[in-house]
PDB file of N, CA and C in Angstrom:
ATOM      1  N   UNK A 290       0.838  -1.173   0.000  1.00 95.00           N
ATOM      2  CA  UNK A 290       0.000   0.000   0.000  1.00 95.00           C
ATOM      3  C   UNK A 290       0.888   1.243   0.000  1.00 95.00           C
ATOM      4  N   UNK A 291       0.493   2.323  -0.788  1.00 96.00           N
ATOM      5  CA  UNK A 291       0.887   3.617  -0.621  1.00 96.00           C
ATOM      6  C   UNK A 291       0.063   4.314   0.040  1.00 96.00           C
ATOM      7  N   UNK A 292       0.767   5.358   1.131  1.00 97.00           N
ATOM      8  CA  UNK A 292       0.273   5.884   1.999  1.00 97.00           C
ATOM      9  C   UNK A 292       1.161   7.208   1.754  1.00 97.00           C
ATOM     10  N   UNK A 293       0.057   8.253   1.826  1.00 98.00           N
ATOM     11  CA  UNK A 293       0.383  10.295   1.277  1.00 98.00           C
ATOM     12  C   UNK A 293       0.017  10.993   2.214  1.00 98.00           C
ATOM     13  N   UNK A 294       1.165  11.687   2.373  1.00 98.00           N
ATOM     14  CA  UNK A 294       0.465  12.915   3.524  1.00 98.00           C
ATOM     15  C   UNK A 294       1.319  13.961   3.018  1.00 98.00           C
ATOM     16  N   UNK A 295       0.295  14.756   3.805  1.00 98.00           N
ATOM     17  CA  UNK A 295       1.129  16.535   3.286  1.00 98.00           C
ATOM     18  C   UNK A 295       1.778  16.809   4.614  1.00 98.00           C
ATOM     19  N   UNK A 296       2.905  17.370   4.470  1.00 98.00           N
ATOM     20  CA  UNK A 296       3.628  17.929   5.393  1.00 98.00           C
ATOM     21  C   UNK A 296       3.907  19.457   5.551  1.00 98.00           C
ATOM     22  N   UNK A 297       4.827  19.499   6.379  1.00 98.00           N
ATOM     23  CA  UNK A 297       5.420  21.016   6.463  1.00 98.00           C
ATOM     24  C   UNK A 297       6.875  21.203   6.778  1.00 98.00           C
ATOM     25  N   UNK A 298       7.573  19.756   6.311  1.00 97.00           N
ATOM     26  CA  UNK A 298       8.889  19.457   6.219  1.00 97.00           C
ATOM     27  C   UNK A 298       9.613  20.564   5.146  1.00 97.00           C
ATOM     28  N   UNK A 299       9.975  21.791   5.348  1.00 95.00           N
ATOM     29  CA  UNK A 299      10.489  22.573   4.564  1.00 95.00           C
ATOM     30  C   UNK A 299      11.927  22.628   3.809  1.00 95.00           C
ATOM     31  N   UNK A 300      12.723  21.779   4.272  1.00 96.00           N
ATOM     32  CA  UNK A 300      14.308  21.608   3.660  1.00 96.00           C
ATOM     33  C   UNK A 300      14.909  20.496   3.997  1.00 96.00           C
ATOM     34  N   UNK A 301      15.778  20.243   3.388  1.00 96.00           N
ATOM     35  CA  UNK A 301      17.030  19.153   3.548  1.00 96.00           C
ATOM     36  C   UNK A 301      17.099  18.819   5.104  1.00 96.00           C
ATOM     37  N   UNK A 302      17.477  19.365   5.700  1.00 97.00           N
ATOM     38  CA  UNK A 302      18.222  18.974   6.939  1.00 97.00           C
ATOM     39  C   UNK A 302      16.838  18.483   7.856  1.00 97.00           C
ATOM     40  N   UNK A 303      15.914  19.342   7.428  1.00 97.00           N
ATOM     41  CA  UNK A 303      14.609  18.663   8.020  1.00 97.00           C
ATOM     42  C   UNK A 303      14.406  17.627   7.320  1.00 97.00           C
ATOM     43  N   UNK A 304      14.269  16.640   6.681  1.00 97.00           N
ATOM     44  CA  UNK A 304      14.167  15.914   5.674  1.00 97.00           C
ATOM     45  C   UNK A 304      14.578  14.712   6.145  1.00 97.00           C
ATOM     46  N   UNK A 305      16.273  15.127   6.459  1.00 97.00           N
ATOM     47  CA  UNK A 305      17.129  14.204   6.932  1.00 97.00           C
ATOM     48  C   UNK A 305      16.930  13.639   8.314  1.00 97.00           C
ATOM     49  N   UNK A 306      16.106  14.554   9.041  1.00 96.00           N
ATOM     50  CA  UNK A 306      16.276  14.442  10.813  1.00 96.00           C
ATOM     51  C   UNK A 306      14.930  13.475  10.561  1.00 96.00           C
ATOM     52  N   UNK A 307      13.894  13.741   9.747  1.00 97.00           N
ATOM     53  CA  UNK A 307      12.547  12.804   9.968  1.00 97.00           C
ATOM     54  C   UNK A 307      13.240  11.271   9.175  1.00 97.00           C
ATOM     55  N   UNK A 308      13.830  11.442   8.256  1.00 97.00           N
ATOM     56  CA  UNK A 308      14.346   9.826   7.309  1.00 97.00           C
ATOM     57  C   UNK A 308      14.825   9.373   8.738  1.00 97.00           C
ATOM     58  N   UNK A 309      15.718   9.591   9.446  1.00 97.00           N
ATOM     59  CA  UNK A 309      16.256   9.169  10.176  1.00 97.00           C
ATOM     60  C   UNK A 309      15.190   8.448  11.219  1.00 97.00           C
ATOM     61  N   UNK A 310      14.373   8.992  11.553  1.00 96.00           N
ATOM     62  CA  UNK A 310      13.204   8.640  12.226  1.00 96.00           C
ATOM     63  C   UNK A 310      12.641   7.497  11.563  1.00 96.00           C
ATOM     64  N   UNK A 311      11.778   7.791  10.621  1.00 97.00           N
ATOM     65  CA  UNK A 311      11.265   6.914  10.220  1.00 97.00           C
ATOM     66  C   UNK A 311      11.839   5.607   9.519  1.00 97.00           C
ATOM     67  N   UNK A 312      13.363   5.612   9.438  1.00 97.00           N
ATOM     68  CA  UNK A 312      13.900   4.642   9.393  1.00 97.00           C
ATOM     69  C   UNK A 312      13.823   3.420  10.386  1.00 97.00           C
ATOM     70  N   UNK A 313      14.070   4.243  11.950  1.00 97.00           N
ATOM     71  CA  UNK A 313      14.135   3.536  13.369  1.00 97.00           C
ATOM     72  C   UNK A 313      12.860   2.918  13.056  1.00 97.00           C
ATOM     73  N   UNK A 314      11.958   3.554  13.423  1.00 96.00           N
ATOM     74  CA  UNK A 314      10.365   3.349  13.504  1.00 96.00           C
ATOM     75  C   UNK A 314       9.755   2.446  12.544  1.00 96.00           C
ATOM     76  N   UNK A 315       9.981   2.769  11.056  1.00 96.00           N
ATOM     77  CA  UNK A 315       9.576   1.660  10.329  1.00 96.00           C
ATOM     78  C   UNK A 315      10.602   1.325   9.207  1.00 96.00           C
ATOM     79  N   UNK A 316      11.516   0.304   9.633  1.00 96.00           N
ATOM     80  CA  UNK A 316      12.675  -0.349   8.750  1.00 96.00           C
ATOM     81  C   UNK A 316      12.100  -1.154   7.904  1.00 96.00           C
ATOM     82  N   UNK A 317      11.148  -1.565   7.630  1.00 95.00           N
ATOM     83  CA  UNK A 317      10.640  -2.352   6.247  1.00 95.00           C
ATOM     84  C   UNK A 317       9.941  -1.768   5.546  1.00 95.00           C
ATOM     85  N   UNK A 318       9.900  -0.788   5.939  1.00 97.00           N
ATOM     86  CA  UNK A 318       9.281   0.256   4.746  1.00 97.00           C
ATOM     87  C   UNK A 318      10.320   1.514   4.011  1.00 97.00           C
ATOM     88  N   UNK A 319       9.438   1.723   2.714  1.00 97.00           N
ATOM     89  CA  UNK A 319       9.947   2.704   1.679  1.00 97.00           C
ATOM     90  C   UNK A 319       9.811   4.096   1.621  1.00 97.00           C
ATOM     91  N   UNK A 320      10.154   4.700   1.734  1.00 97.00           N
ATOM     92  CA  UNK A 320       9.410   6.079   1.636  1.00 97.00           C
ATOM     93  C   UNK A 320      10.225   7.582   0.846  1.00 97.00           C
ATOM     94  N   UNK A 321       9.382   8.297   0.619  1.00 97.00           N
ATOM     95  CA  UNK A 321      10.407   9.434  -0.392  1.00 97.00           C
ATOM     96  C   UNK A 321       9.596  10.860  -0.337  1.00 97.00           C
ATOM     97  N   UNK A 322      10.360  11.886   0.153  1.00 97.00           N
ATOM     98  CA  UNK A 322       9.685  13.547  -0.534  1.00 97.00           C
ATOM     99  C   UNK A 322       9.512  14.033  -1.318  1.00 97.00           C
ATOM    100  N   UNK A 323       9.077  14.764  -1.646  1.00 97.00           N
ATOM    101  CA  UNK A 323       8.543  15.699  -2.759  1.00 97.00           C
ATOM    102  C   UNK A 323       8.403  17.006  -2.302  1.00 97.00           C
ATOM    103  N   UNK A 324       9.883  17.896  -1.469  1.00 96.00           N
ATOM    104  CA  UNK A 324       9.456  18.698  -0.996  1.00 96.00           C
ATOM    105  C   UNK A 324       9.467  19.845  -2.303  1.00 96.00           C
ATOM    106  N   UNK A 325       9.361  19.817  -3.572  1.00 96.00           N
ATOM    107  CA  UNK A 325       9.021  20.492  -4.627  1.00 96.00           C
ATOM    108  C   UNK A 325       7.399  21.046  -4.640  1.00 96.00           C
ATOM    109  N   UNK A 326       6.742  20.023  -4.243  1.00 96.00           N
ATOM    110  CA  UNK A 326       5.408  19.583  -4.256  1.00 96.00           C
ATOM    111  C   UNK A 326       4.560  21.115  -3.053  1.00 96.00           C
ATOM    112  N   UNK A 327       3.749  21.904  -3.852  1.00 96.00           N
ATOM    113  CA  UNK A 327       3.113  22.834  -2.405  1.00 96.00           C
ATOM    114  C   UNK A 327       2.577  22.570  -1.391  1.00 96.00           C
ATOM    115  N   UNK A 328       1.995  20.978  -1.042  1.00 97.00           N
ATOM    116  CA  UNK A 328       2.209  20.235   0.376  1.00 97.00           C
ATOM    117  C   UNK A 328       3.062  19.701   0.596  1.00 97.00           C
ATOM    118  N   UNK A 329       4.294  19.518   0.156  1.00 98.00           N
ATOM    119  CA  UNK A 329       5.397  18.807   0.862  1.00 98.00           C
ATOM    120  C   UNK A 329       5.302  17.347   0.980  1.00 98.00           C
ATOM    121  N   UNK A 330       5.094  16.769   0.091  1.00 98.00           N
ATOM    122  CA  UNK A 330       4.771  15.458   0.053  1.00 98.00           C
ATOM    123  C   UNK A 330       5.605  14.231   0.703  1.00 98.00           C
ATOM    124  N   UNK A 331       5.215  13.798   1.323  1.00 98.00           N
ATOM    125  CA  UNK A 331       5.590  12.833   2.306  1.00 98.00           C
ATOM    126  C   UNK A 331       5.079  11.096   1.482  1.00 98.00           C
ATOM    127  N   UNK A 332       5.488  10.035   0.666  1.00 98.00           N
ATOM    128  CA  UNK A 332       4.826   8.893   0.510  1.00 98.00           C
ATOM    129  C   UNK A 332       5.539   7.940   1.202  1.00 98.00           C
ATOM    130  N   UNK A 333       4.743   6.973   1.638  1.00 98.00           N
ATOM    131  CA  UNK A 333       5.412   5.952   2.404  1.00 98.00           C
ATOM    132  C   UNK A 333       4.580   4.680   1.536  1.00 98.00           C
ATOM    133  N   UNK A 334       5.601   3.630   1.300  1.00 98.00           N
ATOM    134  CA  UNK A 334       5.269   2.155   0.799  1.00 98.00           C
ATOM    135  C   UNK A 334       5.227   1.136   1.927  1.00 98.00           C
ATOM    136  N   UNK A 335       3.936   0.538   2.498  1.00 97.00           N
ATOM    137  CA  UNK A 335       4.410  -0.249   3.869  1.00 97.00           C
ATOM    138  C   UNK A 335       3.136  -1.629   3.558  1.00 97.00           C
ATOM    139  N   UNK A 336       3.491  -2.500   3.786  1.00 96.00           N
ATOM    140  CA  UNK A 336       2.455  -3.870   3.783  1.00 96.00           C
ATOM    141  C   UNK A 336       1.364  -3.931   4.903  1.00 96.00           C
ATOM    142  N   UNK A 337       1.839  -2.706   5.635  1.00 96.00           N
ATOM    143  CA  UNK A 337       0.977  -2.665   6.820  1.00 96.00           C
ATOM    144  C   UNK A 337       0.747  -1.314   6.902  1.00 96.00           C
ATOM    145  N   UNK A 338      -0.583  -1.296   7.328  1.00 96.00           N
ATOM    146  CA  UNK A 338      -1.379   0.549   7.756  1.00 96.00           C
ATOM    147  C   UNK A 338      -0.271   1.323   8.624  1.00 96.00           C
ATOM    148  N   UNK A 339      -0.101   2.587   8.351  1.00 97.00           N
ATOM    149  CA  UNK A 339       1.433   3.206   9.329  1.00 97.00           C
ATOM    150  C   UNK A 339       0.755   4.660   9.473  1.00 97.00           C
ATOM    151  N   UNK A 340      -1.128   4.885   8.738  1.00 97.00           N
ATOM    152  CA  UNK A 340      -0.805   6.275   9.040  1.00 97.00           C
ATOM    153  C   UNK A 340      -1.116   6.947  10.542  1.00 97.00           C
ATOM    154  N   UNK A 341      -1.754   6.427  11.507  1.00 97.00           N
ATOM    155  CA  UNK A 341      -1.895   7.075  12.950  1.00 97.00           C
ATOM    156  C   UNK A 341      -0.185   6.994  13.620  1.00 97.00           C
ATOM    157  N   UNK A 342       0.101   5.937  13.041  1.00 97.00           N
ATOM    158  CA  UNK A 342       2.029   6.257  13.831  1.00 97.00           C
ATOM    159  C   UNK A 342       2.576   6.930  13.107  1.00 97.00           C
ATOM    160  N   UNK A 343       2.420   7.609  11.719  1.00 98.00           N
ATOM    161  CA  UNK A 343       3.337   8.566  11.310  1.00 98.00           C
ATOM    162  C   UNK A 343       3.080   9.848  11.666  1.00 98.00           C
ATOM    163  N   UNK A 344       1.864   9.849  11.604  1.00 98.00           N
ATOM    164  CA  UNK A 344       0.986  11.445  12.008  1.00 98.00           C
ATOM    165  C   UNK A 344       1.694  11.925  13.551  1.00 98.00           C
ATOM    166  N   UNK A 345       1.638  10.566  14.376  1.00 98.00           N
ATOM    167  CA  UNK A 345       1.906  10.691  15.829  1.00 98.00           C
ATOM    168  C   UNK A 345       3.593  11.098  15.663  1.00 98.00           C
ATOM    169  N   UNK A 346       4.166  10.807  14.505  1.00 97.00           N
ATOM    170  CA  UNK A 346       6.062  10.830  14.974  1.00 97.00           C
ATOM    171  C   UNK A 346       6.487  11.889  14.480  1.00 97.00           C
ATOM    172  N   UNK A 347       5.185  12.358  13.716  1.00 97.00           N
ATOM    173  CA  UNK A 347       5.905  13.536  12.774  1.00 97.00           C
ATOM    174  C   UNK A 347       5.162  14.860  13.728  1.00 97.00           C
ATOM    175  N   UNK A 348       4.343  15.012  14.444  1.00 97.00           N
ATOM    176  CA  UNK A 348       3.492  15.750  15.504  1.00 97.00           C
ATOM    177  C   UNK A 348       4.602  15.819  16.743  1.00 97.00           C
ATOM    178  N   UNK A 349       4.989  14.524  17.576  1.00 97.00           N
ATOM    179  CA  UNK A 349       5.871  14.561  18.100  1.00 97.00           C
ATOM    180  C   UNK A 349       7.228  15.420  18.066  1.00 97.00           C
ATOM    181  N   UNK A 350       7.275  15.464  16.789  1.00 97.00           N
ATOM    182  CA  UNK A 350       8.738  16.306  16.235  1.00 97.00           C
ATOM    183  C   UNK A 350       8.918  17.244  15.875  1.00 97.00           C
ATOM    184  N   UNK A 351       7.495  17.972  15.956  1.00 97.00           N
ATOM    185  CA  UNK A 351       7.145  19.475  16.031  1.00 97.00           C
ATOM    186  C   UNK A 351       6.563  19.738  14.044  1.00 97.00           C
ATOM    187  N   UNK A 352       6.284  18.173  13.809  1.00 97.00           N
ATOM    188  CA  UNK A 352       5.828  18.803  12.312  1.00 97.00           C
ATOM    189  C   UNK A 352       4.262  18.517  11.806  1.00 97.00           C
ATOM    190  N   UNK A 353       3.853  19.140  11.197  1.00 98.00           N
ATOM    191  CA  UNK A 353       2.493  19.478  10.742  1.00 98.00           C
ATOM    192  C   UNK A 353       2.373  17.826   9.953  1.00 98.00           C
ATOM    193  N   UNK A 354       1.150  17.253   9.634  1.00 98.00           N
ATOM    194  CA  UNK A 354       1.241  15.882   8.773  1.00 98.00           C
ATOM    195  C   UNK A 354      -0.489  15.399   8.794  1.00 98.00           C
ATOM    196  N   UNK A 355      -0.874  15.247   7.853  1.00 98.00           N
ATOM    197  CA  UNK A 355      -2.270  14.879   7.376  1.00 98.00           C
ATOM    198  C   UNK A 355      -2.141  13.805   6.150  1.00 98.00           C
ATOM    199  N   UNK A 356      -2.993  12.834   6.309  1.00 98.00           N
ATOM    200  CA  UNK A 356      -2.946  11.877   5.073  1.00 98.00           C
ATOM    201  C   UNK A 356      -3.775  12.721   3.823  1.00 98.00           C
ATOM    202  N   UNK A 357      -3.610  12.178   2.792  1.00 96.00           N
ATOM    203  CA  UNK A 357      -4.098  12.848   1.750  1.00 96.00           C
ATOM    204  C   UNK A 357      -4.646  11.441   1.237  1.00 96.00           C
ATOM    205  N   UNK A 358      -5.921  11.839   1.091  1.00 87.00           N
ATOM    206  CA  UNK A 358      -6.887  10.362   0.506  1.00 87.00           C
ATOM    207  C   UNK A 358      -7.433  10.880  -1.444  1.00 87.00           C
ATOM    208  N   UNK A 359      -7.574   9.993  -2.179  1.00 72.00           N
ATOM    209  CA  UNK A 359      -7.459   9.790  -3.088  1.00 72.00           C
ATOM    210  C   UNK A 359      -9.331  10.110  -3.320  1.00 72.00           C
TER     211      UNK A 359
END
């Protein structure tokens, strides 16, 4: 499953501090930015539902995060 949320991850180094995160948190999953994108696109590839724990890690870390449904 692909899973989209908009963020408010604004640059690189922010970028880097959440990969890092969500590496710990979910190591079998894929994920990539689009901070080009005017929500800041956040996608994650996971075999399992991840969006109430991403919302929660990225809130935790002082960043804005909403799924974006199709």
């Amino acid at each position: 499953m692909v899973f989209v949320f908009k963020t408010n991850i604004a640059n690189q180094l922010q970028k880097e501090g959440i990969s890092k995160l969500l590496k710990r948190h979910f190591p079998t999953c894929h994920w990539s930015f689009d901070l080009e994108d005017c929500d800041k696109i956040l996608r994650i590839e996971s075999s399992f539902e991840v969006t109430q724990q991403v919302i929660q890690l990225m809130q935790e870390n002082g960043y804005d995060c909403e799924e974006l449904i199709d």
